[in-house]
Amino acid sequence: DLRVARAMSMHFYQLSTKLLGDTVSKMNENLTSVVLVASFFTLTVGYVSKRLLKESSHRDKKYPPYIPSSIPFLGHAVAFGKSPIEFLENAYEKYGPVFSFTMVGKTFTYLLGSDAATLMFNSKNEDLNAEDVYSKLTTPVFGKGVAYDVPNPLFLEQKKMLKTGLNIARFKEHVKIIEAETIEYFQRWGDSGERNLFEALSELIILTASSCLHGKEIRGMLNERVAQLYADLDGGFSHAAWLLPAWLPLPSFRKRDRAHREIKNIFFKVIEKRRRSGDKADDILQTLIDATYKDGRPLNDNEIAGMLIGLLLAGQHTSSTTSAWMGFFLARDKDLQERCYAEQKAVCGEDLPPLDFDQLKDLSLLERCLKETLRLRPPIMTMMRMARTPQTAAGYDIPVGHQVCVSPTVNHRLQDTWVERMDFSPSRYLNDNPAAGEKFAYIPFGAGRHRCIGENFAYVQIKTVWSTLLRLYEFDLVDGYFPTINYTTMIHTPHNPVIRYRRRQ
Ligand code: HEM
C-alpha cells in the first residue's frame, strides 16, 4: 500500500496541473511544439482582430472595467498564475467588485463579494453555462454520459441520485471505515518524526474515498496498478488539457485516455458481478445500480462507472488539501490543538472509545476549525461559467463569451466583510460576524444549481480523520515553518508540507 500510494501521490502533483509557463517553455522540444506555436500565432492574430471589431461595434454598452495588459493574447496569465489571490485583491481595490481581464485569449470577468456573486448563483445554466468551461477538462476524465457531458437537467438528476446515496445511515458506517483506515495507515509513522502530511493524507483519502464511495469490491482491488491508473487519469486535470486543443497527441492526454478505458473496464466487471450476484450491499454503488431517472430509465453501466470516477476525483483533492491545511493550522496553534484534544475526551469519553457518528456531530470546536480552514484555504479557488447570453452585474454589461468567475478565496477574506480577516479564528462563528448577513460571503461548496453534494461527506471524512489523528499524535510545525501556498496546482496545495509529530502518552 505504501509504495502504491507514494507512487500515486507523486504523480498526482507532478503530472497534473502544470502551469501555462511550463507548457510554453517546453514548446521547442518536439514536433508538437511546432503545431503549438502555429496555433498560438493564429489564435493571437484572431484574438486581436476580434477585440478590435468588438470594441468598435459596442460603444453604447457599459462594459466592466478592463485591466489593460501590454502582452497580447497571454495577457495577465503570468501575473495571475504566480499569485492569483493577490492579483484579484489588487484589482478589487482598484476597479471594484466587477472587472475583466484577458488570459490566454480568453476574457475573464470576476464578480467579487457577496452582492456581485449573486448573478452567478442565481443564474440559469442556459445563461451562465458550466459545461462550456468545464467539459473539456472533465469529459475525457469522467467519460461521456455524465456530469458536464449531458444537459444540465440530466446532471441534476444524477446529482440527486448521488445525494440519496450519501445519507446518514451510510455516514454511520463511513465513520467506522475511515477511523480504521486512518489508524492502519498511520501505523507506518511510528512514535515520532517529521513527515510529509499532505502526501500521507492524499494517500489515505484515496483509500477512504474508495471504501466509502465505491464499495468493498473496488477498494479490495486498489493495488499499485490501479493506483497508477487513477494517477494517470487525474493527470487529465491539467492546465494543458484546459488550454490546448484536445486532439494534440500529448503523452499526458494519451495516458489519461488509456487509464480512463482501463478503469472503466475494471468498474464494468464489478458492476456486472454485483448485478448478477443479487447481493444487495448497502452502499453507493447499489444506490446507483437501483436508481432511475424521472422517466424510469435506469443508469447504464457507463453512466455508473463515470459517476464513480467523478465521486472519487471530486472528493480526493478537495478533502486531502483541506485536511492537510487544517493540520498545519492546528500545529501552529498548540493551545487550540489541545482544546480540540480535550473536546475529544469531553464529548466521547475519557477513555476515547471508537468514534461514532452521533458524537462526531457534537465535536463543535473541531467543526469550527474545519469551517475556518475552508474559509482561508477553500480548495476550489474559482468557479467559472461561460456567458451564453448578455448579463448585467453592478451596473455593467457582461457580453456573451466572457468567462464569468466567482472566487471563494477572495470572498472569504474581503476586508469589508470579515473582521481580522487573515486570522485563523474558529471562534468567529460563535459571535455575530458581519459575514453572516451576506449570502455569498462564505461559499467553499458553491451555491445554486451547481452546489456541491459532497459537503456532508467531506465533513464526516475530515472530522473523522482529524479526530483519529488528534488521539494518536501531538503535532508541531517544523522549526516554526508554516507552509506557503503552491499556486501552480489547480487546487492550492501547501508547499513543503512536512509536519513534526509525537505519539500521545
Ligand atoms: C472539502 C471538500 C469539497 C469542497 C470544498 C468542494 C467544493 C465544491 C464546489 C465549490 C462546487 C461548485 C462548483 C461550481 O459551482 O462550479 C462543488 C460542486 C460539486 N461537488 Fe464538491 N467539494 C468537496 C467535496 C466533494 C465530494 C466529497 C464530492 C462527492 C462525493 C463532491 C461532489 C461534487 C459535485 C457532484 C458537484 C456538482 C458540480 C455541478 O453541479 O456543476 N464534492 N464542490
Coordinates of C-alpha atoms and ligand atoms in Angstrom, one line a residue:
D1 CA 0.0 0.0 0.0
L2 CA 2.8 2.4 0.9
R3 CA 4.5 2.1 -2.4
V4 CA 1.2 2.3 -4.3
A5 CA 0.2 5.4 -2.6
R6 CA 3.5 7.1 -2.8
A7 CA 3.8 6.5 -6.5
M8 CA 0.4 7.8 -6.8
S9 CA 0.7 11.0 -4.9
M10 CA 3.9 11.8 -6.7
H11 CA 2.1 11.5 -9.9
F12 CA -0.9 13.4 -8.7
Y13 CA 1.0 16.5 -8.1
Q14 CA 3.7 16.3 -10.7
L15 CA 2.0 15.0 -13.8
S16 CA -1.1 17.1 -13.2
T17 CA -1.7 20.9 -13.1
K18 CA 1.3 22.2 -15.0
L19 CA 1.3 25.9 -15.3
L20 CA 1.0 27.6 -18.7
G21 CA 4.6 28.8 -18.4
D22 CA 5.7 25.2 -18.1
T23 CA 3.8 24.3 -21.2
V24 CA 5.1 27.2 -23.2
S25 CA 8.7 26.6 -22.2
K26 CA 8.6 23.0 -23.4
M27 CA 7.3 24.1 -26.8
N28 CA 10.6 23.9 -28.6
E29 CA 11.2 20.3 -27.7
N30 CA 9.4 18.4 -30.4
L31 CA 7.2 18.4 -33.4
T32 CA 4.1 19.0 -31.3
S33 CA 5.7 22.3 -30.4
V34 CA 5.6 23.5 -34.0
V35 CA 1.9 22.9 -34.0
L36 CA 1.5 24.7 -30.7
V37 CA 3.4 27.7 -31.8
A38 CA 1.5 27.9 -35.0
S39 CA -1.9 27.7 -33.3
F40 CA -0.7 30.2 -30.7
F41 CA 0.2 32.6 -33.5
T42 CA -3.1 32.1 -35.3
L43 CA -5.1 32.5 -32.1
T44 CA -3.2 35.7 -31.3
V45 CA -4.0 37.2 -34.7
G46 CA -7.6 36.1 -34.5
Y47 CA -7.9 37.3 -31.0
V48 CA -6.5 40.8 -31.7
S49 CA -8.8 41.4 -34.7
K50 CA -11.8 40.1 -32.7
R51 CA -11.1 42.5 -29.9
L52 CA -10.7 45.4 -32.3
L53 CA -14.0 44.5 -34.1
K54 CA -15.9 44.1 -30.8
E55 CA -14.7 47.4 -29.4
S56 CA -15.9 49.4 -32.4
S57 CA -19.3 47.8 -32.6
H58 CA -20.5 48.2 -28.9
R59 CA -19.8 51.8 -28.0
D60 CA -23.1 52.2 -26.3
K61 CA -22.6 49.4 -23.8
K62 CA -21.0 49.9 -20.4
Y63 CA -18.6 47.1 -20.0
P64 CA -16.9 46.2 -16.7
P65 CA -13.6 48.0 -16.2
Y66 CA -10.9 46.2 -18.2
I67 CA -7.4 45.7 -16.8
P68 CA -5.1 46.5 -19.6
S69 CA -2.1 44.4 -20.5
S70 CA 0.8 45.1 -22.8
I71 CA 1.2 41.4 -23.6
P72 CA -1.2 40.3 -26.4
F73 CA -3.1 37.0 -26.1
L74 CA -1.3 35.9 -22.9
G75 CA -2.5 39.0 -21.1
H76 CA -2.3 38.6 -17.4
A77 CA -1.7 34.9 -17.4
V78 CA 1.7 35.1 -15.8
A79 CA 0.9 37.6 -13.0
F80 CA -2.3 35.7 -12.3
G81 CA -0.6 32.3 -12.4
K82 CA 2.0 33.5 -9.9
S83 CA -0.3 34.8 -7.3
P84 CA -4.0 34.8 -8.3
I85 CA -5.4 35.9 -5.0
E86 CA -3.1 38.9 -4.7
F87 CA -3.9 39.8 -8.4
L88 CA -7.7 39.7 -7.7
E89 CA -7.4 41.6 -4.4
N90 CA -5.4 44.3 -6.1
A91 CA -7.9 44.5 -8.9
Y92 CA -10.8 44.7 -6.4
E93 CA -9.1 47.7 -4.7
K94 CA -8.5 49.5 -8.0
Y95 CA -11.6 48.6 -10.0
G96 CA -14.3 47.5 -7.6
P97 CA -16.2 44.2 -7.4
V98 CA -16.6 43.6 -11.2
F99 CA -13.8 43.8 -13.7
S100 CA -12.5 42.0 -16.7
F101 CA -9.0 40.9 -18.0
T102 CA -7.5 38.7 -20.6
M103 CA -5.6 35.5 -20.1
V104 CA -4.5 33.2 -23.0
G105 CA -7.0 34.8 -25.4
K106 CA -10.0 34.5 -23.1
T107 CA -11.7 37.3 -21.3
F108 CA -12.4 36.7 -17.6
T109 CA -14.9 38.7 -15.7
Y110 CA -14.7 38.3 -11.9
L111 CA -17.7 39.0 -9.7
L112 CA -16.2 39.7 -6.2
G113 CA -18.0 40.0 -3.0
S114 CA -21.4 38.6 -2.0
D115 CA -23.5 41.0 -4.0
A116 CA -21.8 40.6 -7.3
A117 CA -21.6 36.9 -6.8
T118 CA -25.4 36.7 -6.7
L119 CA -25.5 36.9 -10.5
M120 CA -23.7 33.6 -10.8
F121 CA -25.5 31.7 -8.2
N122 CA -29.0 32.8 -9.2
S123 CA -28.4 32.4 -12.9
K124 CA -29.8 29.6 -15.1
N125 CA -27.4 27.2 -16.7
E126 CA -28.6 28.3 -20.1
D127 CA -27.4 31.8 -19.4
L128 CA -24.2 31.3 -17.4
N129 CA -23.1 27.8 -18.5
A130 CA -20.9 25.4 -16.7
E131 CA -20.4 22.8 -19.4
D132 CA -18.8 25.3 -21.8
V133 CA -16.0 25.9 -19.4
Y134 CA -15.6 22.6 -17.6
S135 CA -16.5 19.8 -20.1
K136 CA -13.2 20.0 -22.0
L137 CA -11.4 19.1 -18.8
T138 CA -13.9 16.7 -17.2
T139 CA -15.4 14.7 -20.0
P140 CA -12.2 12.9 -21.0
V141 CA -11.7 12.0 -17.3
F142 CA -15.2 11.0 -16.2
G143 CA -16.3 9.9 -19.7
K144 CA -19.4 10.5 -21.8
G145 CA -22.9 10.5 -20.4
V146 CA -22.3 12.1 -17.0
A147 CA -21.7 15.5 -15.4
Y148 CA -20.8 18.2 -17.9
D149 CA -21.2 15.9 -20.9
V150 CA -25.0 15.8 -20.5
P151 CA -27.7 18.6 -20.5
N152 CA -27.8 20.1 -17.0
P153 CA -31.2 18.9 -16.1
L154 CA -29.9 15.3 -16.5
F155 CA -26.8 16.1 -14.5
L156 CA -29.1 17.5 -11.8
E157 CA -30.9 14.1 -11.7
Q158 CA -27.5 12.3 -11.4
K159 CA -26.6 14.6 -8.5
K160 CA -29.8 13.8 -6.8
M161 CA -29.0 10.0 -7.1
L162 CA -25.6 10.6 -5.6
K163 CA -27.1 12.7 -2.8
T164 CA -29.5 9.9 -2.0
G165 CA -26.5 7.6 -1.7
L166 CA -24.8 9.9 0.7
N167 CA -27.2 9.5 3.6
I168 CA -26.9 9.4 7.4
A169 CA -27.2 5.6 7.6
R170 CA -24.2 5.3 5.3
F171 CA -22.2 8.0 7.2
K172 CA -22.5 6.0 10.3
E173 CA -20.7 3.2 8.5
H174 CA -18.3 5.6 6.9
V175 CA -17.1 6.9 10.3
K176 CA -16.0 3.3 11.3
I177 CA -14.4 2.7 8.0
I178 CA -12.4 5.9 7.9
E179 CA -11.3 5.5 11.5
A180 CA -10.0 2.0 10.8
E181 CA -8.2 3.1 7.6
T182 CA -6.6 6.1 9.3
I183 CA -5.3 4.0 12.3
E184 CA -3.9 1.4 9.9
Y185 CA -2.4 3.9 7.5
F186 CA -0.6 5.9 10.3
Q187 CA 1.0 2.8 11.8
R188 CA 3.8 3.4 9.4
W189 CA 4.5 6.8 11.1
G190 CA 5.7 5.2 14.3
D191 CA 6.1 7.1 17.5
S192 CA 7.6 10.4 16.4
G193 CA 9.2 12.1 13.4
E194 CA 8.8 14.6 10.7
R195 CA 6.8 13.6 7.6
N196 CA 5.0 14.9 4.6
L197 CA 1.5 15.3 5.9
F198 CA -0.1 16.2 2.6
E199 CA 1.3 13.2 0.9
A200 CA 0.1 11.0 3.7
L201 CA -3.4 12.4 3.6
S202 CA -3.6 12.2 -0.1
E203 CA -2.8 8.5 0.1
L204 CA -5.2 7.9 3.0
I205 CA -8.1 9.7 1.3
I206 CA -7.9 7.6 -1.9
L207 CA -8.3 4.6 0.4
T208 CA -11.1 6.0 2.5
A209 CA -12.9 7.5 -0.5
S210 CA -12.6 4.3 -2.4
S211 CA -14.0 2.3 0.6
C212 CA -16.9 4.7 1.3
L213 CA -17.8 5.9 -2.2
H214 CA -17.0 2.8 -4.3
G215 CA -17.6 -0.1 -2.0
K216 CA -15.6 -3.0 -0.8
E217 CA -15.1 -4.8 -4.1
I218 CA -13.4 -1.8 -5.7
R219 CA -11.5 -0.9 -2.5
G220 CA -10.3 -4.5 -2.5
M221 CA -8.8 -4.1 -6.0
L222 CA -6.9 -0.9 -5.1
N223 CA -3.4 -2.1 -5.8
E224 CA -0.3 -0.5 -7.3
R225 CA -1.5 -0.8 -10.9
V226 CA -5.0 0.7 -10.2
A227 CA -3.4 3.5 -8.2
Q228 CA -1.2 4.3 -11.1
L229 CA -4.3 4.4 -13.4
Y230 CA -6.0 6.9 -11.1
A231 CA -2.9 9.0 -11.1
D232 CA -2.8 8.9 -14.9
L233 CA -6.4 9.8 -15.1
D234 CA -6.0 12.6 -12.6
G235 CA -3.2 13.9 -14.8
G236 CA -6.0 14.9 -17.2
F237 CA -6.9 17.8 -14.8
S238 CA -4.1 20.0 -16.1
H239 CA -3.7 23.5 -17.4
A240 CA -2.5 21.9 -20.6
A241 CA -5.8 20.0 -21.0
W242 CA -7.7 23.2 -20.4
L243 CA -5.7 25.4 -22.7
L244 CA -4.6 23.2 -25.6
P245 CA -6.6 21.6 -28.4
A246 CA -7.9 18.2 -27.3
W247 CA -6.6 16.5 -30.5
L248 CA -2.9 17.1 -29.7
P249 CA -1.0 13.9 -29.3
L250 CA 0.4 14.8 -25.9
P251 CA 1.7 11.8 -23.8
S252 CA -0.4 13.0 -20.8
F253 CA -3.5 13.0 -22.9
R254 CA -2.9 9.5 -24.1
K255 CA -2.1 8.3 -20.7
R256 CA -5.3 9.8 -19.4
D257 CA -7.4 8.2 -22.2
R258 CA -5.8 4.8 -21.6
A259 CA -6.3 5.0 -17.9
H260 CA -9.9 6.0 -18.4
R261 CA -10.6 2.9 -20.6
E262 CA -8.9 0.5 -18.1
I263 CA -10.6 1.9 -15.0
K264 CA -14.0 1.8 -16.8
N265 CA -13.3 -1.9 -17.6
I266 CA -12.5 -2.7 -14.0
F267 CA -15.7 -0.9 -12.8
F268 CA -17.8 -2.6 -15.5
K269 CA -16.7 -6.0 -14.2
V270 CA -17.6 -5.1 -10.6
I271 CA -21.0 -3.7 -11.6
E272 CA -21.7 -6.8 -13.7
K273 CA -20.8 -9.0 -10.9
R274 CA -22.9 -7.1 -8.4
R275 CA -25.9 -7.2 -10.8
R276 CA -25.5 -10.9 -11.3
S277 CA -24.9 -11.9 -7.6
G278 CA -28.2 -10.3 -6.4
D279 CA -26.1 -9.3 -3.4
K280 CA -27.7 -6.0 -2.2
A281 CA -24.9 -4.3 -0.3
D282 CA -25.9 -1.1 1.4
D283 CA -23.6 1.2 -0.4
I284 CA -23.5 3.9 -3.1
L285 CA -22.7 1.5 -5.9
Q286 CA -26.0 -0.3 -5.0
T287 CA -27.9 3.1 -4.9
L288 CA -26.6 3.8 -8.4
I289 CA -27.5 0.3 -9.7
D290 CA -31.0 0.7 -8.4
A291 CA -31.5 4.4 -9.4
T292 CA -33.8 5.5 -12.2
Y293 CA -34.2 8.8 -14.0
K294 CA -37.5 10.6 -13.8
D295 CA -38.6 8.9 -17.0
G296 CA -38.0 5.5 -15.4
R297 CA -34.8 4.7 -17.2
P298 CA -32.1 3.1 -15.0
L299 CA -28.5 4.2 -15.2
N300 CA -26.4 2.2 -17.7
D301 CA -23.0 0.7 -16.7
N302 CA -21.2 3.5 -18.5
E303 CA -23.0 6.2 -16.5
I304 CA -22.5 4.3 -13.2
A305 CA -18.7 3.9 -13.9
G306 CA -18.5 7.6 -14.9
M307 CA -20.2 8.7 -11.7
L308 CA -17.9 6.5 -9.6
I309 CA -14.8 8.2 -11.2
G310 CA -16.4 11.6 -10.6
L311 CA -17.1 10.8 -7.0
L312 CA -13.5 9.8 -6.3
L313 CA -11.9 12.7 -8.0
A314 CA -14.3 15.3 -6.8
G315 CA -13.7 14.2 -3.2
Q316 CA -10.0 13.4 -3.4
H317 CA -8.0 16.7 -3.8
T318 CA -10.6 18.8 -2.1
S319 CA -10.6 16.7 1.1
S320 CA -6.8 15.9 1.1
T321 CA -5.7 19.6 0.7
T322 CA -8.3 20.8 3.3
S323 CA -7.2 18.1 5.8
A324 CA -3.5 19.0 5.3
W325 CA -4.1 22.7 5.8
M326 CA -6.2 22.0 8.8
G327 CA -3.3 20.0 10.3
F328 CA -0.9 23.0 9.8
F329 CA -3.3 25.4 11.4
L330 CA -3.7 23.1 14.4
A331 CA 0.1 22.6 14.6
R332 CA 0.7 26.4 14.5
D333 CA -1.7 27.0 17.5
K334 CA -0.9 24.4 20.2
D335 CA -3.4 25.8 22.6
L336 CA -6.2 25.3 20.0
Q337 CA -4.9 21.8 19.3
E338 CA -5.0 20.9 23.0
R339 CA -8.5 22.2 23.2
C340 CA -9.5 20.0 20.3
Y341 CA -8.0 17.0 22.0
A342 CA -9.8 17.9 25.3
E343 CA -13.0 18.1 23.3
Q344 CA -12.5 14.5 22.1
K345 CA -12.4 13.4 25.7
A346 CA -15.3 15.7 26.8
V347 CA -17.6 14.6 24.0
C348 CA -16.6 10.9 23.5
G349 CA -15.4 9.9 27.0
E350 CA -12.1 10.0 28.9
D351 CA -11.1 6.6 27.6
L352 CA -11.6 7.7 23.9
P353 CA -13.7 4.8 22.6
P354 CA -14.1 4.2 18.9
L355 CA -15.6 7.2 17.1
D356 CA -19.3 7.3 16.3
F357 CA -21.3 9.5 14.0
D358 CA -23.5 11.0 16.7
Q359 CA -20.6 12.0 18.8
L360 CA -18.8 13.4 15.7
K361 CA -21.7 15.9 15.3
D362 CA -21.0 17.2 18.8
L363 CA -17.3 18.0 18.2
S364 CA -18.2 21.6 17.6
L365 CA -14.7 23.1 18.1
L366 CA -13.3 20.6 15.6
E367 CA -16.1 21.5 13.2
R368 CA -15.4 25.2 13.5
C369 CA -11.7 24.6 12.9
L370 CA -12.7 22.8 9.7
K371 CA -15.0 25.6 8.7
E372 CA -12.3 28.1 9.3
T373 CA -9.8 26.1 7.3
L374 CA -12.3 26.1 4.4
R375 CA -12.6 29.9 4.8
L376 CA -8.9 30.6 4.5
R377 CA -8.0 27.7 2.2
P378 CA -11.0 26.8 0.1
P379 CA -9.8 24.2 -2.3
I380 CA -11.8 25.5 -5.3
M381 CA -10.4 29.0 -5.6
T382 CA -12.5 29.9 -8.7
M383 CA -15.9 28.8 -10.1
M384 CA -16.4 29.6 -13.7
R385 CA -19.2 29.9 -16.2
M386 CA -19.5 30.9 -19.9
A387 CA -21.8 33.9 -20.6
R388 CA -24.1 32.5 -23.3
T389 CA -26.5 35.5 -23.0
P390 CA -25.7 39.1 -22.2
Q391 CA -25.6 39.7 -18.4
T392 CA -25.5 42.7 -16.1
A393 CA -23.8 43.0 -12.8
A394 CA -23.1 46.1 -10.6
G395 CA -24.5 48.2 -13.5
Y396 CA -22.1 46.7 -16.1
D397 CA -22.9 44.9 -19.3
I398 CA -21.2 41.5 -19.5
P399 CA -21.2 40.3 -23.1
V400 CA -21.6 36.8 -24.5
G401 CA -18.3 34.9 -24.5
H402 CA -16.9 36.2 -21.2
Q403 CA -15.9 33.6 -18.7
V404 CA -17.7 34.7 -15.6
C405 CA -15.9 33.8 -12.3
V406 CA -16.5 33.9 -8.6
S407 CA -13.7 33.3 -6.2
P408 CA -14.5 31.7 -2.8
T409 CA -11.0 32.6 -1.6
V410 CA -11.4 36.3 -2.3
N411 CA -15.0 36.4 -0.9
H412 CA -13.8 34.6 2.3
R413 CA -11.3 37.4 3.1
L414 CA -12.8 40.6 1.9
Q415 CA -11.8 43.5 4.1
D416 CA -15.3 45.0 4.0
T417 CA -16.8 41.7 5.3
W418 CA -14.5 39.9 7.6
V419 CA -13.1 41.0 10.9
E420 CA -9.4 40.1 11.4
R421 CA -9.8 38.5 8.1
M422 CA -6.4 36.7 7.9
D423 CA -6.5 35.3 11.4
F424 CA -7.4 31.6 11.8
S425 CA -10.1 32.1 14.4
P426 CA -12.7 29.3 14.8
S427 CA -14.5 31.3 17.5
R428 CA -15.6 33.9 14.9
Y429 CA -18.5 31.6 14.1
L430 CA -19.7 31.9 17.7
N431 CA -20.1 35.6 17.6
D432 CA -22.2 37.7 15.4
N433 CA -20.0 38.1 12.5
P434 CA -20.7 40.6 9.7
A435 CA -20.3 37.9 7.0
A436 CA -23.4 36.1 8.4
G437 CA -25.7 38.8 6.8
E438 CA -24.1 38.3 3.4
K439 CA -25.5 35.4 1.5
F440 CA -22.4 34.6 -0.6
A441 CA -19.6 35.7 1.7
Y442 CA -18.8 32.1 2.7
I443 CA -19.1 29.7 -0.3
P444 CA -16.5 26.9 -0.1
F445 CA -19.1 24.5 -1.5
G446 CA -20.5 26.9 -4.1
A447 CA -24.2 27.7 -4.2
G448 CA -27.2 27.5 -6.5
R449 CA -27.8 24.7 -9.1
H450 CA -24.1 23.7 -9.2
R451 CA -23.7 23.5 -5.4
C452 CA -21.6 20.6 -4.1
I453 CA -23.4 17.5 -3.0
G454 CA -20.3 16.2 -1.1
E455 CA -20.3 18.7 1.8
N456 CA -21.7 16.4 4.4
F457 CA -19.5 13.5 3.4
A458 CA -16.4 15.8 3.4
Y459 CA -17.2 17.0 6.9
V460 CA -17.7 13.4 8.1
Q461 CA -14.5 12.3 6.4
I462 CA -12.2 15.2 7.6
K463 CA -13.6 15.3 11.1
T464 CA -13.1 11.5 11.4
V465 CA -9.5 11.7 10.1
W466 CA -8.6 14.6 12.4
S467 CA -10.3 13.1 15.5
T468 CA -8.2 10.0 14.9
L469 CA -5.0 11.9 14.4
L470 CA -5.5 14.1 17.4
R471 CA -5.9 11.0 19.5
L472 CA -2.8 9.4 18.1
Y473 CA -0.4 12.3 18.0
E474 CA 0.6 15.8 19.1
F475 CA 1.6 18.0 16.1
D476 CA 4.1 20.8 15.7
L477 CA 5.4 22.9 12.9
V478 CA 9.0 22.0 11.9
D479 CA 11.1 24.9 13.2
G480 CA 8.1 27.2 13.0
Y481 CA 7.7 26.8 9.3
F482 CA 4.0 27.2 8.2
P483 CA 3.7 26.1 4.5
T484 CA 3.4 28.8 1.9
I485 CA 0.8 28.3 -0.8
N486 CA 1.7 26.5 -4.1
Y487 CA -0.4 28.3 -6.7
T488 CA 0.9 26.2 -9.6
T489 CA -1.5 23.4 -8.8
M490 CA -5.1 23.8 -9.8
I491 CA -6.1 23.3 -6.2
H492 CA -3.8 25.4 -4.0
T493 CA -1.7 23.0 -2.1
P494 CA 0.8 23.6 0.8
H495 CA 4.5 23.9 -0.2
N496 CA 6.9 21.6 1.5
P497 CA 4.2 20.2 3.8
V498 CA 6.3 18.5 6.4
I499 CA 5.0 18.3 10.0
R500 CA 6.5 17.1 13.3
Y501 CA 4.6 14.6 15.4
R502 CA 4.9 12.7 18.7
R503 CA 2.7 10.0 19.9
R504 CA 0.4 10.9 22.8
Q505 CA 1.0 9.1 26.1
Ligands
HEM1 C1 -13.8 19.8 1.1 C2 -14.4 19.1 0.1 C3 -15.1 19.7 -1.0 C4 -15.2 21.0 -1.5 C5 -14.5 22.3 -0.8 C6 -16.0 21.1 -2.7 C7 -16.3 22.2 -3.4 C8 -17.2 22.3 -4.4 C9 -17.6 23.5 -5.1 C10 -17.0 24.9 -4.8 C11 -18.5 23.2 -6.1 C12 -19.2 24.1 -7.0 C13 -18.5 24.2 -8.4 C14 -19.1 25.2 -9.3 O1 -20.1 25.8 -8.9 O2 -18.5 25.4 -10.4 C15 -18.7 21.7 -6.0 C16 -19.6 21.0 -6.7 C17 -19.7 19.6 -6.7 N1 -19.0 18.8 -5.8 FE1 -17.8 19.3 -4.3 N2 -16.4 19.8 -2.9 C18 -15.9 19.0 -2.0 C19 -16.1 17.6 -1.9 C20 -16.9 16.9 -2.7 C21 -17.1 15.5 -2.6 C22 -16.6 14.6 -1.4 C23 -18.0 15.1 -3.6 C24 -18.6 13.8 -3.9 C25 -18.8 12.8 -3.0 C26 -18.2 16.3 -4.4 C27 -19.0 16.3 -5.5 C28 -19.5 17.5 -6.1 C29 -20.4 17.5 -7.2 C30 -21.1 16.3 -7.9 C31 -20.6 18.9 -7.6 C32 -21.6 19.4 -8.6 C33 -21.0 20.2 -9.7 C34 -22.1 20.9 -10.6 O3 -23.2 20.7 -10.3 O4 -21.7 21.6 -11.5 N3 -17.6 17.3 -3.8 N4 -17.9 21.2 -5.0

